[in-house]
XYZ file of C-alpha atoms in Angstrom:
528
model
C 0.000 0.000 0.000
C 1.269 3.460 -0.828
C 2.177 5.526 2.201
C 0.564 8.904 1.813
C 1.272 11.763 4.169
C -1.026 14.594 3.233
C -1.904 16.828 6.149
C -4.304 19.718 6.090
C -2.619 23.074 5.799
C -3.894 24.050 9.266
C -2.473 20.909 10.866
C 0.778 21.185 8.992
C 1.206 24.806 9.955
C 0.502 23.897 13.554
C 3.224 21.233 13.581
C 5.697 23.588 11.987
C 4.846 26.372 14.425
C 5.390 24.024 17.346
C 8.689 22.864 15.906
C 9.763 26.445 15.410
C 8.794 27.391 18.964
C 10.757 24.423 20.292
C 13.874 25.502 18.446
C 13.769 29.264 18.788
C 14.586 30.115 22.375
C 15.327 33.739 21.739
C 11.599 34.338 21.142
C 10.596 33.268 24.665
C 10.237 36.838 25.900
C 12.080 37.391 29.170
C 12.839 33.685 29.657
C 16.365 32.990 30.744
C 18.050 30.625 28.283
C 20.394 28.244 30.079
C 22.005 26.850 26.963
C 21.218 27.275 23.317
C 22.514 24.724 20.905
C 23.282 25.998 17.458
C 20.905 23.326 16.111
C 17.991 24.129 18.414
C 17.048 24.349 22.053
C 16.060 21.505 24.268
C 15.776 23.232 27.627
C 14.836 26.670 28.933
C 13.334 28.407 31.965
C 9.876 29.869 31.915
C 9.095 33.156 33.645
C 8.723 31.515 37.040
C 12.030 29.691 36.753
C 10.530 26.246 36.085
C 12.643 24.086 33.852
C 10.951 23.190 30.570
C 12.310 20.413 28.356
C 11.512 19.650 24.738
C 12.147 16.031 23.780
C 14.488 15.551 20.829
C 13.595 13.088 18.101
C 16.926 11.264 18.448
C 17.818 11.151 22.143
C 21.093 9.421 21.380
C 22.727 6.663 23.340
C 25.409 6.608 25.963
C 27.160 9.705 27.165
C 25.223 12.875 27.933
C 27.092 16.082 28.571
C 25.894 18.201 31.518
C 26.643 21.909 31.265
C 26.258 24.273 34.191
C 25.410 27.946 34.146
C 24.437 29.966 37.202
C 24.115 26.839 39.328
C 21.676 25.209 36.925
C 22.236 22.300 34.519
C 21.343 21.757 30.882
C 21.447 18.365 29.204
C 22.970 17.957 25.749
C 22.650 14.578 24.054
C 25.214 13.042 21.769
C 22.983 13.912 18.833
C 22.878 17.565 19.870
C 26.649 17.680 20.199
C 27.130 16.141 16.760
C 24.681 18.492 15.082
C 26.234 21.482 16.803
C 29.685 20.456 15.569
C 28.390 19.928 12.036
C 26.697 23.313 11.984
C 29.940 24.944 12.992
C 31.413 23.471 9.817
C 28.570 23.965 7.341
C 26.870 27.235 8.283
C 28.256 30.114 6.203
C 30.150 32.684 8.204
C 28.934 36.267 8.499
C 31.764 37.325 6.186
C 30.730 34.742 3.586
C 27.127 35.882 3.701
C 28.066 39.523 3.264
C 30.471 38.733 0.444
C 27.844 36.686 -1.369
C 25.223 39.391 -0.952
C 27.553 42.048 -2.351
C 28.587 39.983 -5.369
C 25.010 38.866 -6.096
C 23.794 42.472 -5.976
C 26.468 43.473 -8.475
C 25.492 40.633 -10.767
C 21.838 41.640 -10.719
C 22.804 45.273 -11.407
C 24.934 44.202 -14.376
C 22.090 42.109 -15.757
C 19.590 44.944 -15.343
C 22.005 47.334 -17.066
C 22.398 44.906 -19.971
C 18.615 44.710 -20.279
C 18.268 48.502 -20.273
C 21.018 48.930 -22.873
C 19.101 46.656 -25.230
C 15.682 48.140 -24.373
C 14.377 44.670 -23.533
C 11.158 43.910 -21.706
C 12.576 41.695 -18.958
C 13.372 41.530 -15.270
C 16.004 39.782 -13.158
C 15.526 37.401 -10.236
C 17.905 35.371 -8.131
C 17.012 31.739 -7.529
C 18.584 28.689 -5.941
C 20.019 27.969 -2.517
C 22.095 31.144 -2.245
C 18.946 33.177 -2.818
C 17.052 31.210 -0.176
C 19.794 31.125 2.443
C 20.095 27.340 2.367
C 23.586 27.135 0.893
C 26.352 25.273 2.665
C 29.625 26.928 3.614
C 32.018 26.863 0.710
C 29.317 26.756 -1.975
C 30.099 29.420 -4.548
C 27.175 29.210 -6.953
C 24.884 32.068 -7.892
C 21.890 31.531 -10.169
C 20.435 34.542 -11.950
C 17.324 34.254 -14.120
C 16.254 36.798 -16.716
C 12.501 36.613 -17.274
C 10.924 37.566 -20.596
C 7.237 37.940 -21.546
C 5.520 34.690 -22.623
C 4.600 36.368 -25.921
C 8.277 36.390 -26.955
C 9.175 33.768 -29.546
C 11.462 30.967 -28.390
C 14.288 31.907 -30.758
C 14.115 35.525 -29.567
C 14.208 34.435 -25.926
C 17.359 32.443 -26.644
C 18.918 35.295 -28.610
C 18.202 37.990 -26.009
C 19.009 35.690 -23.092
C 22.412 34.836 -24.485
C 23.093 38.498 -25.292
C 22.415 39.512 -21.684
C 24.356 36.532 -20.352
C 27.422 37.266 -22.469
C 27.295 40.944 -21.480
C 27.218 40.052 -17.773
C 29.766 37.230 -18.107
C 32.033 38.232 -21.020
C 34.461 35.413 -20.245
C 31.714 32.830 -19.851
C 30.587 30.123 -22.234
C 27.283 28.878 -23.524
C 25.790 25.637 -22.282
C 22.561 23.941 -23.226
C 19.831 22.458 -21.032
C 16.351 22.763 -22.542
C 17.630 25.923 -24.184
C 21.001 27.690 -24.134
C 22.248 29.777 -21.221
C 25.532 31.347 -20.162
C 27.787 29.910 -17.492
C 30.827 31.723 -16.187
C 32.849 33.049 -13.269
C 32.310 36.396 -11.555
C 34.480 37.613 -8.695
C 35.245 34.063 -7.580
C 31.693 32.715 -7.882
C 30.323 30.252 -10.433
C 27.357 31.895 -12.126
C 24.543 30.522 -14.266
C 22.616 33.216 -16.108
C 19.478 31.625 -17.500
C 16.679 33.095 -19.635
C 13.118 31.990 -18.916
C 9.514 33.049 -19.433
C 7.682 35.145 -16.835
C 4.592 32.919 -16.803
C 1.665 33.466 -14.446
C 2.036 30.110 -12.691
C 4.139 26.974 -12.853
C 1.273 25.260 -14.648
C 1.811 27.608 -17.599
C 5.500 26.888 -18.139
C 6.891 26.858 -21.660
C 10.226 25.387 -20.608
C 11.310 23.453 -17.519
C 13.297 26.366 -16.094
C 10.201 28.597 -16.024
C 9.034 27.005 -12.768
C 12.286 27.709 -10.888
C 11.362 31.260 -9.754
C 8.122 29.837 -8.306
C 10.177 27.394 -6.241
C 12.117 30.286 -4.746
C 8.954 32.273 -3.992
C 7.323 29.263 -2.331
C 10.258 28.445 -0.085
C 11.196 32.019 0.816
C 7.708 32.473 2.244
C 8.018 29.372 4.452
C 11.633 28.779 5.447
C 12.656 30.662 8.576
C 16.248 30.797 9.806
C 15.890 27.616 11.854
C 14.487 25.559 8.998
C 17.130 26.976 6.657
C 19.766 25.753 9.116
C 18.098 22.336 9.119
C 18.205 22.289 5.328
C 21.947 22.874 5.439
C 22.341 19.974 7.872
C 20.237 17.761 5.645
C 22.155 18.686 2.504
C 25.439 17.923 4.207
C 24.078 14.617 5.516
C 22.990 13.610 2.014
C 26.379 14.640 0.648
C 28.118 12.619 3.319
C 26.188 9.440 2.496
C 26.553 9.922 -1.260
C 22.886 10.602 -2.036
C 22.925 14.338 -2.860
C 22.589 15.549 -6.427
C 19.852 15.259 -9.027
C 22.200 14.567 -11.938
C 21.593 11.298 -13.739
C 24.908 9.916 -12.559
C 23.959 10.253 -8.877
C 20.144 9.907 -9.112
C 19.921 11.514 -5.694
C 18.172 14.311 -3.812
C 18.190 17.782 -5.331
C 18.525 20.923 -3.261
C 14.886 21.840 -3.876
C 13.708 18.366 -2.870
C 15.803 18.534 0.296
C 14.244 21.871 1.209
C 10.735 20.535 0.633
C 11.357 17.453 2.780
C 12.741 19.467 5.684
C 9.819 21.869 5.386
C 7.232 19.103 5.171
C 8.472 17.285 8.270
C 9.303 20.416 10.223
C 13.044 19.868 10.604
C 16.059 17.692 9.935
C 15.611 15.369 12.882
C 11.946 14.834 12.149
C 12.784 14.025 8.529
C 15.350 11.417 9.558
C 12.939 9.897 12.059
C 10.273 9.630 9.356
C 12.663 8.334 6.699
C 13.885 5.610 9.049
C 10.352 4.212 9.023
C 9.382 4.782 5.381
C 7.827 1.907 3.469
C 8.245 2.852 -0.216
C 6.500 3.859 -2.286
C 6.098 6.995 -0.167
C 3.955 9.895 -1.357
C 4.025 13.421 0.032
C 1.829 16.214 -1.275
C 2.619 19.446 0.619
C -0.235 21.394 -0.955
C -2.669 18.469 -1.225
C -3.205 19.189 -4.922
C -1.615 16.285 -6.801
C -3.155 15.801 -10.239
C -1.131 12.876 -11.572
C -0.002 9.417 -10.524
C 3.638 8.404 -10.319
C 5.443 5.092 -10.272
C 8.454 6.103 -8.190
C 9.772 4.937 -4.792
C 9.495 8.501 -3.463
C 6.903 10.999 -4.631
C 6.929 14.635 -3.549
C 4.349 16.539 -5.517
C 5.710 19.932 -6.519
C 3.839 22.584 -4.506
C 3.918 24.809 -7.600
C 2.990 22.133 -10.160
C 0.476 19.403 -9.267
C 1.596 17.186 -12.161
C 5.291 17.016 -11.282
C 7.134 14.698 -8.919
C 10.132 16.589 -7.541
C 11.683 13.251 -6.509
C 11.299 11.555 -9.899
C 15.045 11.230 -10.422
C 15.740 9.668 -7.005
C 16.632 6.006 -7.391
C 15.280 3.277 -5.137
C 18.858 2.693 -4.001
C 19.222 6.279 -2.777
C 15.891 6.157 -0.946
C 17.157 3.005 0.776
C 20.509 4.697 1.423
C 18.787 7.557 3.250
C 16.765 5.080 5.307
C 19.853 3.064 6.210
C 21.829 6.054 7.420
C 18.852 7.630 9.176
C 18.684 4.512 11.318
C 22.435 4.411 11.783
C 22.519 8.044 12.891
C 19.608 7.513 15.244
C 21.337 4.586 16.927
C 24.898 5.924 16.809
C 25.135 9.646 16.015
C 28.460 10.509 14.403
C 29.841 13.561 12.699
C 31.469 11.294 10.104
C 28.089 10.573 8.490
C 28.031 14.148 7.239
C 31.459 14.122 5.629
C 32.291 11.369 3.180
C 35.757 9.904 3.529
C 37.783 9.555 0.365
C 38.671 5.979 -0.493
C 42.230 5.151 -1.386
C 42.281 4.087 -5.040
C 43.237 0.527 -5.883
C 46.240 -0.160 -8.055
C 46.465 -2.915 -10.638
C 48.012 -5.399 -8.203
C 45.206 -4.825 -5.691
C 42.573 -5.458 -8.371
C 44.194 -8.737 -9.338
C 44.470 -9.719 -5.670
C 40.786 -8.926 -5.052
C 39.673 -11.140 -7.931
C 41.960 -13.935 -6.761
C 40.641 -13.646 -3.213
C 37.024 -13.749 -4.388
C 37.785 -16.514 -6.932
C 35.602 -14.771 -9.476
C 36.138 -13.823 -13.104
C 35.985 -10.350 -14.592
C 34.861 -8.860 -17.883
C 35.095 -5.230 -18.978
C 34.000 -3.524 -22.172
C 35.843 -0.243 -22.623
C 35.000 2.613 -24.980
C 37.570 5.243 -25.895
C 35.696 7.013 -28.650
C 35.094 10.749 -28.148
C 31.479 10.361 -29.239
C 30.802 8.649 -25.926
C 33.436 10.130 -23.636
C 32.447 13.598 -24.832
C 28.796 13.280 -23.817
C 27.662 15.241 -20.783
C 26.941 13.063 -17.758
C 23.177 13.443 -17.993
C 23.391 11.898 -21.471
C 26.200 9.459 -20.855
C 25.104 7.645 -17.711
C 21.580 6.689 -18.834
C 23.094 5.212 -21.998
C 25.776 3.373 -20.076
C 23.270 1.960 -17.578
C 20.998 0.779 -20.386
C 23.990 -0.839 -22.079
C 25.127 -2.476 -18.843
C 21.642 -3.917 -18.309
C 21.700 -5.280 -21.863
C 25.138 -6.826 -21.386
C 24.161 -8.471 -18.090
C 20.938 -9.884 -19.563
C 22.805 -11.161 -22.607
C 25.402 -12.900 -20.462
C 22.868 -14.501 -18.151
C 20.615 -15.650 -20.976
C 23.610 -17.583 -22.346
C 24.447 -19.163 -18.997
C 27.183 -16.839 -17.727
C 26.295 -16.054 -14.110
C 26.897 -12.414 -13.152
C 27.704 -11.673 -9.499
C 27.570 -7.883 -9.804
C 28.065 -5.198 -12.439
C 28.903 -1.494 -12.585
C 29.605 1.248 -15.086
C 32.049 4.161 -14.823
C 33.029 7.031 -17.044
C 35.825 9.568 -17.100
C 38.082 10.002 -20.108
C 36.866 6.586 -21.199
C 33.737 4.634 -20.334
C 33.548 1.074 -19.000
C 30.957 -1.641 -18.540
C 32.318 -3.893 -15.785
C 30.957 -7.334 -14.871
C 32.138 -9.757 -12.207
C 31.130 -13.331 -12.968
C 30.738 -16.549 -11.029
C 30.692 -18.464 -14.318
C 32.690 -17.148 -17.262
C 33.241 -20.346 -19.267
C 30.771 -23.024 -20.328
C 30.996 -26.567 -21.766
C 31.278 -27.225 -25.486
C 27.678 -28.448 -25.710
C 24.406 -26.887 -24.655
C 20.991 -28.435 -24.127
C 18.311 -27.348 -26.593
C 14.744 -28.341 -25.744
C 12.301 -28.909 -28.543
C 8.487 -29.048 -28.507
C 6.403 -31.711 -26.794
C 6.122 -34.842 -28.945
C 2.323 -34.580 -29.066
C 2.214 -31.240 -30.903
C 2.294 -32.973 -34.274
C 3.877 -31.219 -37.261
C 5.894 -28.821 -35.123
C 7.419 -31.719 -33.153
C 8.017 -33.717 -36.315
C 9.773 -30.749 -37.925
C 12.123 -30.413 -34.962
C 12.936 -34.125 -35.003
C 13.592 -34.197 -38.753
C 15.817 -31.089 -38.557
C 18.265 -32.824 -36.231
C 17.736 -36.562 -37.003
C 20.560 -36.765 -39.541
C 22.794 -34.070 -38.015
C 26.020 -35.705 -36.863
C 27.020 -32.516 -35.014
C 24.355 -32.977 -32.322
C 23.560 -35.546 -29.674
C 20.014 -36.757 -30.220
C 17.227 -36.035 -30.774
C 16.053 -37.953 -27.762
C 12.954 -37.852 -25.618
C 13.169 -36.315 -22.159
C 9.809 -36.405 -20.423
C 7.347 -35.467 -23.155
C 9.760 -33.380 -25.262
C 12.368 -33.833 -27.941
C 15.774 -32.631 -26.821
C 19.134 -32.252 -28.549
C 22.551 -31.347 -27.225
C 24.357 -29.165 -29.713
C 27.604 -27.246 -29.983
C 27.581 -23.985 -28.063
C 28.141 -20.886 -30.226
C 30.231 -19.043 -27.599
C 31.884 -20.712 -24.661
C 33.288 -17.739 -22.774
C 31.915 -14.415 -21.584
C 34.769 -12.621 -23.311
C 33.975 -14.321 -26.621
C 30.351 -13.276 -26.269
C 31.343 -9.632 -25.685
C 33.698 -9.734 -28.669
C 31.336 -11.364 -31.164
C 27.712 -10.995 -30.049
C 27.455 -7.658 -28.259
C 25.341 -6.288 -31.112
C 22.618 -8.765 -30.111
C 21.815 -7.043 -26.803
C 19.960 -3.804 -26.024
C 22.398 -0.874 -25.842
C 22.254 2.889 -25.497
C 22.215 4.470 -28.946
C 25.690 6.049 -28.708
C 27.144 2.793 -27.353
C 25.326 0.866 -30.055
C 27.053 2.917 -32.761
C 30.459 2.200 -31.257
C 29.737 -1.520 -30.972
C 28.494 -1.663 -34.571
C 31.764 -0.027 -35.657
C 33.712 -2.525 -33.496
C 35.165 0.488 -31.702
C 35.639 -0.999 -28.238
C 38.019 -3.186 -26.273
C 37.193 -6.309 -24.256
C 39.253 -7.032 -21.132
C 38.999 -10.353 -19.307
C 40.105 -11.460 -15.846
C 43.531 -10.079 -14.884
C 43.444 -7.758 -17.921
C 40.861 -5.567 -16.165
C 43.579 -4.472 -13.727
C 44.633 -1.823 -16.261
C 41.400 0.022 -15.375
C 42.923 0.945 -12.009
C 44.925 3.731 -13.617
C 41.700 5.593 -14.443
C 39.107 4.044 -12.143
C 41.086 3.113 -9.029
C 38.662 4.893 -6.683
C 35.620 3.323 -8.354
C 37.199 -0.139 -8.158
C 37.982 0.432 -4.461
C 34.308 1.234 -3.858
C 33.249 -1.762 -5.945
C 35.327 -4.277 -3.976
C 34.321 -2.700 -0.667
C 30.600 -2.098 -1.301
C 29.535 -0.446 1.927
C 26.250 1.550 1.759
């Protein structure tokens, strides 16, 4: 059964108000605050001096730190201490905030000047995490949108948008999403300057980017400073566990999705507590206005567009990854969950040793052609995953048992398979039709009756069976001669048709360590 969490707006607002009151001690009038965690308060004094305690979602286990002020004590759990330490690392400093504000203001002024110089009917808005105050320390991205009237033709929008973008970022370059935009550097910040249509609502969009300003408006009206701080914690947590990023390589949680989840549950801790108990598929509809059905493990209906699932790109594996680490953090809160450790890359000798230790066989198909390596990741990885699925199915249909498979791309691209069975006998069993099906059975029997290259036909149960010579006996031979027979991504398919690839088998795959040593280290140590 689908898990649907759709609260009334009144109830939702009430929960969020309570959560905000519990975190914001400074708004308790003349109450004396004993200790204020940077994440949020747990304990305070009311006007009469009575201690009041708010229960945290994750009480933590083991050690509790007792802090004394003025003869009174405040309790800080392990979870509180961890979150406080993380916030000290991820919250932007006052200097960073001021620097960002100054640079962003100059960018907007430059864009407005470029619009005025060209007498264009357009305005400028900032969007994204730096506009909403949910950016993590060290992030240096500024997104500026130039909005044009919906009556403007698409080619004119692209022309004027690029003209403004190149004027603001003269050393930038053009990139293409649904339509072209300018990307460049300005005073140490990475800037995207994107043209879009100033539509009345997100339901009226003419391109995907048109809804982005509505996202900013929606969140700015609802995210207070405490929730923004929780968003930063959540983003860093997702980064630490490897589930942050909506690109098609990662298939993880976008910044906008992270903000919506924190807002919907009323905080970071509440989100983790809920995620720990999710039973996918999970459906959330913040505005209770969904107008479409979705077949995804996580559904978050866009508050600005009832027909869009903000979580559509999130893979089932990344939903499970969030659940796994939510439980781990609840049971054993650690700062390390927020900051991914870099794996030491494997060298060729280590790859050979790992295969020998596992007593498995390896197969890799490697593509060097620029037509594949030159694709952007959002084009490359879907094609590689489709091709990997086709290769695995092709191997298993022919009797080669695959233990696990992966695909990686950098300067080259690789389909990697580890096999339990990589070689097969010279003969294979070929079952014919049941004897009682008449002409069809007779045709099968006559086809093989005088064939000296087969064993049989003979009757096994109610069927004719022959044992014939196997066309390919090794996984490597299959990849070299029959790869065109499996479903592949179209760019990969062209390379395979042109025989423009290399097959590596067993110890030969160790050469991949020079380019994919980190990926191979993660493969042979597959922790969540």
